[in-house]
Short mmCIF file of C-alpha atoms in Angstrom, two decimals:
data_model
loop_
_atom_site.label_atom_id
_atom_site.label_comp_id
_atom_site.label_asym_id
_atom_site.label_seq_id
_atom_site.Cartn_x
_atom_site.Cartn_y
_atom_site.Cartn_z
CA MET A 23 -74.48 33.76 -10.16
CA ASP A 24 -71.92 31.49 -11.78
CA LEU A 25 -68.99 33.93 -11.85
CA LEU A 26 -68.14 37.23 -10.21
CA LEU A 27 -65.32 39.37 -11.56
CA VAL A 28 -63.86 41.63 -8.88
CA ILE A 29 -62.06 44.36 -10.78
CA SER A 30 -59.53 46.44 -8.86
CA SER A 31 -56.89 47.09 -11.53
CA SER A 32 -57.10 49.95 -14.02
CA ASP A 33 -56.03 47.74 -16.93
CA ALA A 34 -58.33 44.82 -16.09
CA ALA A 35 -60.61 45.43 -19.08
CA ARG A 36 -58.08 43.77 -21.39
CA LEU A 37 -58.64 40.50 -19.50
CA ALA A 38 -62.17 41.02 -18.23
CA ALA A 39 -63.67 41.84 -21.64
CA PRO A 40 -62.70 38.50 -23.25
CA LEU A 41 -63.86 36.67 -20.10
CA GLY A 42 -67.19 38.48 -20.24
CA GLU A 43 -67.59 37.73 -23.94
CA ALA A 44 -66.86 34.05 -23.26
CA CYS A 45 -69.49 34.06 -20.50
CA VAL A 46 -72.04 35.49 -22.94
CA ARG A 47 -71.22 32.82 -25.54
CA ALA A 48 -71.39 30.02 -22.94
CA ASP A 49 -74.59 31.35 -21.34
CA VAL A 50 -72.84 31.80 -17.99
CA ASP A 51 -74.45 34.15 -15.46
CA TRP A 52 -71.76 36.64 -14.49
CA GLY A 53 -71.42 39.84 -12.57
CA CYS A 54 -68.82 42.47 -11.75
CA PHE A 55 -67.79 44.51 -8.77
CA PHE A 56 -65.47 47.45 -9.45
CA THR A 57 -63.32 48.94 -6.71
CA GLY A 58 -60.14 50.98 -6.32
CA ASP A 59 -58.38 51.73 -9.60
CA GLY A 60 -60.61 49.13 -11.26
CA VAL A 61 -63.37 51.71 -11.63
CA THR A 62 -61.26 53.40 -14.31
CA SER A 63 -61.55 50.31 -16.51
CA LEU A 64 -65.08 51.53 -17.26
CA ARG A 65 -63.53 54.32 -19.35
CA ASP A 66 -63.28 51.64 -22.02
CA GLU A 67 -66.69 52.19 -23.65
CA ASN A 68 -66.82 48.76 -25.29
CA PHE A 69 -66.14 47.08 -21.97
CA ALA A 70 -68.62 49.30 -20.13
CA ASP A 71 -71.29 48.47 -22.73
CA LEU A 72 -70.54 44.73 -22.44
CA VAL A 73 -70.89 44.88 -18.66
CA ALA A 74 -74.04 47.01 -18.69
CA ALA A 75 -75.76 44.80 -21.26
CA ASN A 76 -74.75 41.36 -20.01
CA CYS A 77 -73.96 41.25 -16.30
CA ILE A 78 -76.75 40.03 -14.09
CA GLU A 79 -75.33 42.40 -11.46
CA ALA A 80 -72.68 45.08 -11.87
CA VAL A 81 -71.79 47.41 -9.01
CA VAL A 82 -69.15 50.10 -8.59
CA CYS A 83 -67.84 51.13 -5.19
CA ALA A 84 -69.26 54.66 -4.91
CA GLU A 85 -66.28 55.93 -2.91
CA ALA A 86 -63.80 54.66 -5.50
CA TRP A 87 -65.91 56.19 -8.27
CA LYS A 88 -66.01 59.52 -6.48
CA ASP A 89 -62.23 59.47 -5.91
CA ARG A 90 -61.27 58.52 -9.48
CA MET A 91 -64.16 59.34 -11.82
CA ASP A 92 -66.01 62.19 -10.09
CA GLY A 93 -68.23 64.14 -12.45
CA LEU A 94 -68.67 61.27 -14.92
CA ASP A 95 -71.82 59.22 -15.28
CA CYS A 96 -71.44 55.70 -13.96
CA PRO A 97 -72.65 53.07 -16.49
CA VAL A 98 -73.65 50.58 -13.76
CA ASP A 99 -75.03 50.70 -10.21
CA LEU A 100 -73.19 52.56 -7.47
CA GLY A 101 -72.82 50.65 -4.23
CA SER A 102 -70.47 49.89 -1.39
CA GLN A 103 -68.19 47.21 -0.03
CA PHE A 104 -71.33 45.82 1.60
CA HIS A 105 -72.62 45.10 -1.93
CA HIS A 106 -69.29 43.46 -2.73
CA SER A 107 -69.78 41.05 0.17
CA GLY A 108 -73.28 40.22 -1.02
CA LEU A 109 -72.10 39.53 -4.56
CA VAL A 110 -69.30 37.27 -3.31
CA ALA A 111 -71.85 35.33 -1.25
CA LYS A 112 -74.01 34.79 -4.35
CA ALA A 113 -71.17 33.71 -6.64
CA ASP A 114 -70.14 30.13 -7.29
CA LYS A 115 -66.70 31.35 -8.41
CA VAL A 116 -64.83 34.62 -7.92
CA VAL A 117 -62.02 35.91 -10.12
CA SER A 118 -60.12 38.96 -8.95
CA LEU A 119 -58.44 41.12 -11.58
#
């Protein structure tokens, strides 16, 4: 994976969406890991659709999802901090938002 976005801020979609769109245009393999308040950025349907359709891997920390978005369907895979470590290991570059 060329780029991993680690999203832990609730307002990260305003930065992550343009980065993701640029990755799509440049044919860059990118992924996302959502944790903490960052899981709430997936309330932005356009951003959630962009991630679901274009990330080679997108994982949400299941505990963070349960704490902040319980009862809602998660648009990407649920995982753990273990998955976060694996994604970081696969990524050439990591950007934390």
